PDB file of C-alpha atoms in Angstrom:
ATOM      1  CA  UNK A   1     101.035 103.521  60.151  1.00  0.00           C
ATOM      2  CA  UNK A   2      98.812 104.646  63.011  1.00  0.00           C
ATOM      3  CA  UNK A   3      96.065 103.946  61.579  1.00  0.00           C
ATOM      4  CA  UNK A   4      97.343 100.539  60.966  1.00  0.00           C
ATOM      5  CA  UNK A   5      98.030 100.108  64.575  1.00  0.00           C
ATOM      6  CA  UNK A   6      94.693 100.849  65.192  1.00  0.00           C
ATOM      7  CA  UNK A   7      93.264  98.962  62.764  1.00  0.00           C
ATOM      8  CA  UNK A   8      94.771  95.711  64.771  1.00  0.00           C
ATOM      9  CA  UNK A   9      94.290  96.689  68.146  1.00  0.00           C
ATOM     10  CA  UNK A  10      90.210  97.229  67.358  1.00  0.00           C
ATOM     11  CA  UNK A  11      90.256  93.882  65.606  1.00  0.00           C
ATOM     12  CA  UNK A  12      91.582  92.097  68.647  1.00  0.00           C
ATOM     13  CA  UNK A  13      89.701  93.738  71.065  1.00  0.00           C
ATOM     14  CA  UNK A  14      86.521  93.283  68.844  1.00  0.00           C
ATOM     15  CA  UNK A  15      87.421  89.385  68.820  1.00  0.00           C
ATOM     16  CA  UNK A  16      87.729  89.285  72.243  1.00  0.00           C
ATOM     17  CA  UNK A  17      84.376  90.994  73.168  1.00  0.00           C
ATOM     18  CA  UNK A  18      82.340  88.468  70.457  1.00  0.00           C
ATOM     19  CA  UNK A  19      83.847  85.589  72.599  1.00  0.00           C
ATOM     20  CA  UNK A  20      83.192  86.538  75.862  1.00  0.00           C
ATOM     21  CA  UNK A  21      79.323  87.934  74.357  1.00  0.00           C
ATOM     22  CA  UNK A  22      79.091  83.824  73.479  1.00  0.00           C
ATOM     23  CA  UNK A  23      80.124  82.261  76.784  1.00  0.00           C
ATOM     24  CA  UNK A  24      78.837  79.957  77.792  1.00  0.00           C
ATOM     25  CA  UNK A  25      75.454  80.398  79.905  1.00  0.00           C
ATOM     26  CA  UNK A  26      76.044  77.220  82.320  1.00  0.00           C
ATOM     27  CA  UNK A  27      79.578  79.221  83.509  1.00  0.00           C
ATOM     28  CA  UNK A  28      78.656  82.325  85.140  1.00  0.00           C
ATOM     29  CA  UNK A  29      81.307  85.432  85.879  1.00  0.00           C
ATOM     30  CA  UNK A  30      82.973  84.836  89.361  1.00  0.00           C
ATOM     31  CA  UNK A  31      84.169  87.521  92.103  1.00  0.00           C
ATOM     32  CA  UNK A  32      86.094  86.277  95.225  1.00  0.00           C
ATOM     33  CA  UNK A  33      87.123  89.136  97.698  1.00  0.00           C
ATOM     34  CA  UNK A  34      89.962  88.298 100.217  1.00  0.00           C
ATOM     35  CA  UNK A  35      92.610  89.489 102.138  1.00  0.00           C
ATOM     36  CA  UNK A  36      94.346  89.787 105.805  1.00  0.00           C
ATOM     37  CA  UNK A  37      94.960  91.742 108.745  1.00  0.00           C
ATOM     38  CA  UNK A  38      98.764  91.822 110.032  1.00  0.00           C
ATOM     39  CA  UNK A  39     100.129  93.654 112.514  1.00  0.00           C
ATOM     40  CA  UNK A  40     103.459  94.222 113.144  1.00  0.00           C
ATOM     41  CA  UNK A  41     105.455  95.045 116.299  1.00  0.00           C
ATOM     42  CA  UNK A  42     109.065  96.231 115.628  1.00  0.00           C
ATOM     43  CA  UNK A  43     112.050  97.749 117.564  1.00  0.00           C
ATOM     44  CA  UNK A  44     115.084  99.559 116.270  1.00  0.00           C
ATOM     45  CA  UNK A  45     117.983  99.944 118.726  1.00  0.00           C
ATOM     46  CA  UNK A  46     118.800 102.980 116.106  1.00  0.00           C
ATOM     47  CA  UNK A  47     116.622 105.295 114.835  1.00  0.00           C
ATOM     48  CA  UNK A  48     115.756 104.705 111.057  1.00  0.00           C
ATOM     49  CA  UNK A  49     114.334 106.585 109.054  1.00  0.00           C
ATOM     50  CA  UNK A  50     110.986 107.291 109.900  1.00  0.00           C
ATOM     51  CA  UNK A  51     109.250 107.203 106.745  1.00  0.00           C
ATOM     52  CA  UNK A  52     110.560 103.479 106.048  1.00  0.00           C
ATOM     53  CA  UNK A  53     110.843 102.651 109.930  1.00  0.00           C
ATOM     54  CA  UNK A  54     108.290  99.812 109.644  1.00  0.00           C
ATOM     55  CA  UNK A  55     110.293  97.906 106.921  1.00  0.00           C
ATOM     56  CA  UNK A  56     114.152  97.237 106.643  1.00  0.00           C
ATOM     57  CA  UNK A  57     115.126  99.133 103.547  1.00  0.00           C
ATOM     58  CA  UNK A  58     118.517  98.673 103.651  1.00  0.00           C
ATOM     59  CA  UNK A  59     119.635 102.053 102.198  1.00  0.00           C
ATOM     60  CA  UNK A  60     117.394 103.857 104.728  1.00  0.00           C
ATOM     61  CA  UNK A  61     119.839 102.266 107.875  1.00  0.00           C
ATOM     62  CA  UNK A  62     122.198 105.281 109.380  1.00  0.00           C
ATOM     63  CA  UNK A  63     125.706 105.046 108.669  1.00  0.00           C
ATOM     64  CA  UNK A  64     127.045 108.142 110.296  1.00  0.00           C
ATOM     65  CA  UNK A  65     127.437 106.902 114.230  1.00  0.00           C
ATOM     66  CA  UNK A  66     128.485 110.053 115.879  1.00  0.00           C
ATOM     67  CA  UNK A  67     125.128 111.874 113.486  1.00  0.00           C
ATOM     68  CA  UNK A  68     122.874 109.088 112.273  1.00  0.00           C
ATOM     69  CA  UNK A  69     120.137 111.819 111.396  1.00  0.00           C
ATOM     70  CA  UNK A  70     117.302 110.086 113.167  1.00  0.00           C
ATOM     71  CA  UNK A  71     118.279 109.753 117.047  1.00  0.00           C
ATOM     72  CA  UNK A  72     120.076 106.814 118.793  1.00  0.00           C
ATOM     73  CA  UNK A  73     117.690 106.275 121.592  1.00  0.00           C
ATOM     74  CA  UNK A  74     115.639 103.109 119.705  1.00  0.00           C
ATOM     75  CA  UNK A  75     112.124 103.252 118.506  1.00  0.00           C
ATOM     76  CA  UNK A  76     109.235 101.158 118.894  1.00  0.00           C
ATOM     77  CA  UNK A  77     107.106 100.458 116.020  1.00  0.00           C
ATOM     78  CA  UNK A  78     103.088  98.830 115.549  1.00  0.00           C
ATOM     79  CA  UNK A  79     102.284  98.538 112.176  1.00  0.00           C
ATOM     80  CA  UNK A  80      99.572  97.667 110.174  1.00  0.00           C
ATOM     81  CA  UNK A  81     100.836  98.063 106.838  1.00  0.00           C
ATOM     82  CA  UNK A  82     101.038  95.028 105.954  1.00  0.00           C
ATOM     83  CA  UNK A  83      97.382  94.247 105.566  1.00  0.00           C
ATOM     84  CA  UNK A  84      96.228  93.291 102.651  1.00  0.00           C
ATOM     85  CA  UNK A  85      92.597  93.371 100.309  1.00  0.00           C
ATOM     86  CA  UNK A  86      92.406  91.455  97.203  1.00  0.00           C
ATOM     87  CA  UNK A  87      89.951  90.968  94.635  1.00  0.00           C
ATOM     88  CA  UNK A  88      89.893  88.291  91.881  1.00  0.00           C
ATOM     89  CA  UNK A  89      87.093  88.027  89.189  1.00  0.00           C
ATOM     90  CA  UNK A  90      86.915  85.514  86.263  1.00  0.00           C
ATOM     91  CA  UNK A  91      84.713  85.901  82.895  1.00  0.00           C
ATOM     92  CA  UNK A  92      84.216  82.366  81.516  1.00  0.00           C
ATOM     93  CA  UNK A  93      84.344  82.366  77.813  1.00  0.00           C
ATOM     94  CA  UNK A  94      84.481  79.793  74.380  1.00  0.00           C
ATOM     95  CA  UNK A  95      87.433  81.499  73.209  1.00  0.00           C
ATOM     96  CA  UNK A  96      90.647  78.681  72.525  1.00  0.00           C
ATOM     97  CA  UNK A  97      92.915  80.699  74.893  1.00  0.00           C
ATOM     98  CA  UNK A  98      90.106  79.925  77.854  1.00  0.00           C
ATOM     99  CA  UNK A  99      89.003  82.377  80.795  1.00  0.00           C
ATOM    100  CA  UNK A 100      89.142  85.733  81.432  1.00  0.00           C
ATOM    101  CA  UNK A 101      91.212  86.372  85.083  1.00  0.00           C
ATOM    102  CA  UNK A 102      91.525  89.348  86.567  1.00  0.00           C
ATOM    103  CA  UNK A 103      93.182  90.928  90.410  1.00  0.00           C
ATOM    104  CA  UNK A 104      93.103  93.658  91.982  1.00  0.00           C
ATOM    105  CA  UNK A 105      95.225  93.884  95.039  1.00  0.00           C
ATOM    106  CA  UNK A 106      95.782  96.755  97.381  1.00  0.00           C
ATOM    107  CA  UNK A 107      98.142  96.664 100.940  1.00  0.00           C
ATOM    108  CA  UNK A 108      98.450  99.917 103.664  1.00  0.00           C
ATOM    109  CA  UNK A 109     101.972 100.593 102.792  1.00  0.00           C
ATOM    110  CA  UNK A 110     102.721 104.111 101.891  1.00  0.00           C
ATOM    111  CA  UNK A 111     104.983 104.957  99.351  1.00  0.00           C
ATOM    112  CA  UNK A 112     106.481 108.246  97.173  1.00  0.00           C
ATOM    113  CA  UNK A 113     104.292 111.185  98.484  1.00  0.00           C
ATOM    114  CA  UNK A 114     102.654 109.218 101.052  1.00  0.00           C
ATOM    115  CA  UNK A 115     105.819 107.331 102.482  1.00  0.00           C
ATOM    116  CA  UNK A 116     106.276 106.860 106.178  1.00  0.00           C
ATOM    117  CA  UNK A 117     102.167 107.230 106.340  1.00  0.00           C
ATOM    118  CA  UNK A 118      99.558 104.296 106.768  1.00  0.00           C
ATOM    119  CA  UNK A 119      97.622 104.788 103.209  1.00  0.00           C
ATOM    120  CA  UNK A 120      96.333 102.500 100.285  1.00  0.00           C
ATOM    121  CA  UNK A 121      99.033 101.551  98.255  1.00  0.00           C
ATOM    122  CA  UNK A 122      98.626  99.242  94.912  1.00  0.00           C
ATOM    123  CA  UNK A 123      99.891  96.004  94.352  1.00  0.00           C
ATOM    124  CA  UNK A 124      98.838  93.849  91.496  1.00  0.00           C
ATOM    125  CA  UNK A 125      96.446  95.362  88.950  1.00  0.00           C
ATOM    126  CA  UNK A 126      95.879  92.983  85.905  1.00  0.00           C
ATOM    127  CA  UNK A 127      94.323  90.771  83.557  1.00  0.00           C
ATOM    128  CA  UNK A 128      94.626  88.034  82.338  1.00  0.00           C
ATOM    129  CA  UNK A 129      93.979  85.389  79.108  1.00  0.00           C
ATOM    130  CA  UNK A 130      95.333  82.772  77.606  1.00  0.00           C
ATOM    131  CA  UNK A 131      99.390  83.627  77.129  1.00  0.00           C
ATOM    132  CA  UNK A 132      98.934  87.652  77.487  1.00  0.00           C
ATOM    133  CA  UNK A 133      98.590  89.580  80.676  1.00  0.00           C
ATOM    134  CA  UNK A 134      97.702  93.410  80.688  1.00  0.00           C
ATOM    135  CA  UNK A 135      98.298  95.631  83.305  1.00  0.00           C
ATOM    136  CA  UNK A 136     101.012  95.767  86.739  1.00  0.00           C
ATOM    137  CA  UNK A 137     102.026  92.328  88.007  1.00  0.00           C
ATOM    138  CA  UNK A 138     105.437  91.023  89.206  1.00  0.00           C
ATOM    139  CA  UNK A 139     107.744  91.722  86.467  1.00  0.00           C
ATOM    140  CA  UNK A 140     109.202  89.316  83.719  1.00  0.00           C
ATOM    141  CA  UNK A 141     113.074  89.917  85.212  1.00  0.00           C
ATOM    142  CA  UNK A 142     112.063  88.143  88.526  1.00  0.00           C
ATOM    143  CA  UNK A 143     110.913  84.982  89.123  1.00  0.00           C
ATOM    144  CA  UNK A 144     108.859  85.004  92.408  1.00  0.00           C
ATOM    145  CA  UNK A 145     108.219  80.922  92.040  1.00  0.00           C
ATOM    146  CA  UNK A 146     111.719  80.287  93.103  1.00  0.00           C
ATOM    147  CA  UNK A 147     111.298  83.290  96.450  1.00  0.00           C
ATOM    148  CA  UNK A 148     111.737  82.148  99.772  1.00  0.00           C
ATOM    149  CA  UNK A 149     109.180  82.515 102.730  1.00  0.00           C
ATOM    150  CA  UNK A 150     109.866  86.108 103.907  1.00  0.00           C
ATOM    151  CA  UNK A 151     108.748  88.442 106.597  1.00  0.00           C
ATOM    152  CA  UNK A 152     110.391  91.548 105.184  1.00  0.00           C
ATOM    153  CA  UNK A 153     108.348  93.684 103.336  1.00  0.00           C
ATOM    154  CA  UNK A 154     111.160  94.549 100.407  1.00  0.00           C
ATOM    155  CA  UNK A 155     112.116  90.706 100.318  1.00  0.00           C
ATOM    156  CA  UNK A 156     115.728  88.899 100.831  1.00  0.00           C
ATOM    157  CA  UNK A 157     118.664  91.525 100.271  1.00  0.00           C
ATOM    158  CA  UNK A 158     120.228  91.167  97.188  1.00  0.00           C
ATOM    159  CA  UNK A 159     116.950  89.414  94.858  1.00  0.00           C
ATOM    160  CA  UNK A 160     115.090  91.432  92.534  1.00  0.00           C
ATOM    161  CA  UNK A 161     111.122  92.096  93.936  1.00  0.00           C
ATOM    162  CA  UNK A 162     109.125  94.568  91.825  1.00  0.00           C
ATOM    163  CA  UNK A 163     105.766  95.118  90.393  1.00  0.00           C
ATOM    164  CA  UNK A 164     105.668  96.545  87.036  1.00  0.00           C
ATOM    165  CA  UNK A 165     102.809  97.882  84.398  1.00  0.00           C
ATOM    166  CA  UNK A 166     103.205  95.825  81.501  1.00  0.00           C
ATOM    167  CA  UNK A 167     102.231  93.447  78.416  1.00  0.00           C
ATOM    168  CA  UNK A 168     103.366  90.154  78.616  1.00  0.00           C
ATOM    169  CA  UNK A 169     103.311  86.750  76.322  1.00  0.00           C
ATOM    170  CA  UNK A 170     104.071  83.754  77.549  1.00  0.00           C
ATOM    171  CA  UNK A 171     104.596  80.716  75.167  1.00  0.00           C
ATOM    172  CA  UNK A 172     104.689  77.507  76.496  1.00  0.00           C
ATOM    173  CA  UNK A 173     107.425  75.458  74.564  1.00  0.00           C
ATOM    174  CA  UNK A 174     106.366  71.847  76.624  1.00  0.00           C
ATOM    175  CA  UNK A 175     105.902  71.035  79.849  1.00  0.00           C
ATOM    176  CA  UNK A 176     109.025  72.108  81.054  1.00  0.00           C
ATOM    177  CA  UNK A 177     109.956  75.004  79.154  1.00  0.00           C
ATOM    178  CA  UNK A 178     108.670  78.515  78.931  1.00  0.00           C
ATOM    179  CA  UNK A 179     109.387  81.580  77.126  1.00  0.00           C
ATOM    180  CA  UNK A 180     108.197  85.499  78.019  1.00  0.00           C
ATOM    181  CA  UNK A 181     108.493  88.327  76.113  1.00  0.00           C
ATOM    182  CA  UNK A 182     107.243  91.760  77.860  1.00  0.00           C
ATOM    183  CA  UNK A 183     107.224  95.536  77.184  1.00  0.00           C
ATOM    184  CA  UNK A 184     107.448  97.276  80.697  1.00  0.00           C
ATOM    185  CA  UNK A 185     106.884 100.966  82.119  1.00  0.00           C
ATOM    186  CA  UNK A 186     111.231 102.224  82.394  1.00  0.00           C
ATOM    187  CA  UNK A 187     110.126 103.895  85.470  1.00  0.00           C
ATOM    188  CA  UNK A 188     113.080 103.660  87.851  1.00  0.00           C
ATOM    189  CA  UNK A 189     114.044 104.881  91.027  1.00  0.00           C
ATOM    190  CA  UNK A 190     117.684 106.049  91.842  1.00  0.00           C
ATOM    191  CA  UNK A 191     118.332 105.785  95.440  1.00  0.00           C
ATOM    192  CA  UNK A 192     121.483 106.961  96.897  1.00  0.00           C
ATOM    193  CA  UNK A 193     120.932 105.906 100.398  1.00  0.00           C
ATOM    194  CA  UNK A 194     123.587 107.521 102.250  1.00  0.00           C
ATOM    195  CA  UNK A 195     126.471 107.705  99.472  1.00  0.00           C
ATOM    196  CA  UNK A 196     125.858 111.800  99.497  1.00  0.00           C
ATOM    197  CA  UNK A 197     127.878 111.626 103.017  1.00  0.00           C
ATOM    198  CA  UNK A 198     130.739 109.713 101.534  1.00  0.00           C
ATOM    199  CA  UNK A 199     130.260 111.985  98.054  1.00  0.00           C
ATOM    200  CA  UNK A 200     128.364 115.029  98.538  1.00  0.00           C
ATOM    201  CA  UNK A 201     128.936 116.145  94.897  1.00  0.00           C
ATOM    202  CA  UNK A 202     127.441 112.381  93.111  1.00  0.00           C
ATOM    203  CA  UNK A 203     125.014 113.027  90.693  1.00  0.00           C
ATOM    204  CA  UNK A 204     122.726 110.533  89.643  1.00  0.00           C
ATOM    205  CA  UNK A 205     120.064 110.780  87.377  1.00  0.00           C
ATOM    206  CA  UNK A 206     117.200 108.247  85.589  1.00  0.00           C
ATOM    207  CA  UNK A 207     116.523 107.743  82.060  1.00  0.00           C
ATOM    208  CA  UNK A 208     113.175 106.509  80.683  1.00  0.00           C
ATOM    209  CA  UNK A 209     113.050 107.662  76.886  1.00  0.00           C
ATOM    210  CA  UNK A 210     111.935 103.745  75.639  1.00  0.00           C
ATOM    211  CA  UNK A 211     110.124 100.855  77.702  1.00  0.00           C
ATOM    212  CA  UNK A 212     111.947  97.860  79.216  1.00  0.00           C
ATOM    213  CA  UNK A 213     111.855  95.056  76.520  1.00  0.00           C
ATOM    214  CA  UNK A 214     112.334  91.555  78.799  1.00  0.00           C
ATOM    215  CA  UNK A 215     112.600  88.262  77.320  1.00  0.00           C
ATOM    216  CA  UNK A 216     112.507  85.916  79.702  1.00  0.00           C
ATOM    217  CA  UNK A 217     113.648  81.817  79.184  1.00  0.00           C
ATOM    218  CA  UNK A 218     112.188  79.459  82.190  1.00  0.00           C
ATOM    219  CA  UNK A 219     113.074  75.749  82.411  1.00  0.00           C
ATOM    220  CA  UNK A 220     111.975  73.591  85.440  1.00  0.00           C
TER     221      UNK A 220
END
């Protein structure tokens, strides 16, 4: 069976590599490099937590008044976190599912062992052809089409924002309608916010023995 597997997956790839080896000479391979510099200026009236003090995450606000853990004397906050570096390349090639696309896409926001710190932080790392993508991009369960213009880093309370590593296929029913189906990384992470104060003894844990299978029906 594995060799099977492997079998396919060397098939594909080899198809893919004869195409793009044929592309067409007149359409050459693209890079664009691009990106912003944002600073932010912020002040808490409470102390938050200082490793997410230049973002609202909600579960990181103090809820004990008399010992919110951080101070109650407000804080004043410059960011540059915010900031953003993105590159985009594109192979042209004959194959019938078209171009090559790729991103990669890095901010200054700081998270797991560097949270709270000013350090490089990945966003979007993918490519892209025909209905597949390969790699982490904003996963199949969210739809960021239908977001609203935000300032906050983690998004409107209460809508699901994530980037996810993943293989995706897209199949476009019409013009309308669209159908995903996507295998993504299980990773999760359980965050209690301040619940141990209410329930010192909760126990929470993850599970992430098989990936995340999304199917995902879009009509517009």
């Amino acid at each position: 069976m594995n060799r099977l597997r492997y079998l396919i997956l060397f098939s594909f790839v080899f198809s893919l590599i004869h195409d793009v080896s044929s592309q067409d000479t007149l359409r050459k391979p693209k890079v664009n490099v691009n990106g912003f510099v944002e600073m932010d200026v912020i002040y808490d009236f409470n102390v938050i937590d200082p490793d997410w003090n230049s973002a609202l995450r909600a579960s990181k606000i103090p809820i004990n008044h008399s010992d919110p853990g951080w101070g109650q004397n407000g804080e004043t906050v410059l960011s540059v976190k915010y900031s953003r570096l993105s590159v985009q390349g594109l192979i042209p090639t004959k194959h019938k599912w078209g171009d090559i696309k790729a991103i990669f896409e890095l901010d200054l926001f700081g998270v797991a062992a560097n949270a709270g710190e000013t350090a490089f932080h990945l966003r979007l790392a993918y490519a892209e052809m025909g209905p597949f993508i390969f790699g982490q991009d904003w996963s199949t369960l969210m739809d960021l089409s239908v977001f609203p213009n935000y300032f906050e880093y983690w998004g409107p309370s209460g809508m699901i924002i994530i980037r996810n590593p993943m293989v995706r296929y897209t199949l476009k029913l019409n013009r309308d309608n669209r159908l995903a189906f996507a295998i993504e990384n299980p990773g999760s992470a359980v965050d209690p916010g301040q619940l141990r104060e209410i329930d010192p003894n909760l126990k929470v844990d993850s599970r992430h023995k098989l990936p995340d299978l999304i199917i995902r029906y879009r009509l517009e």
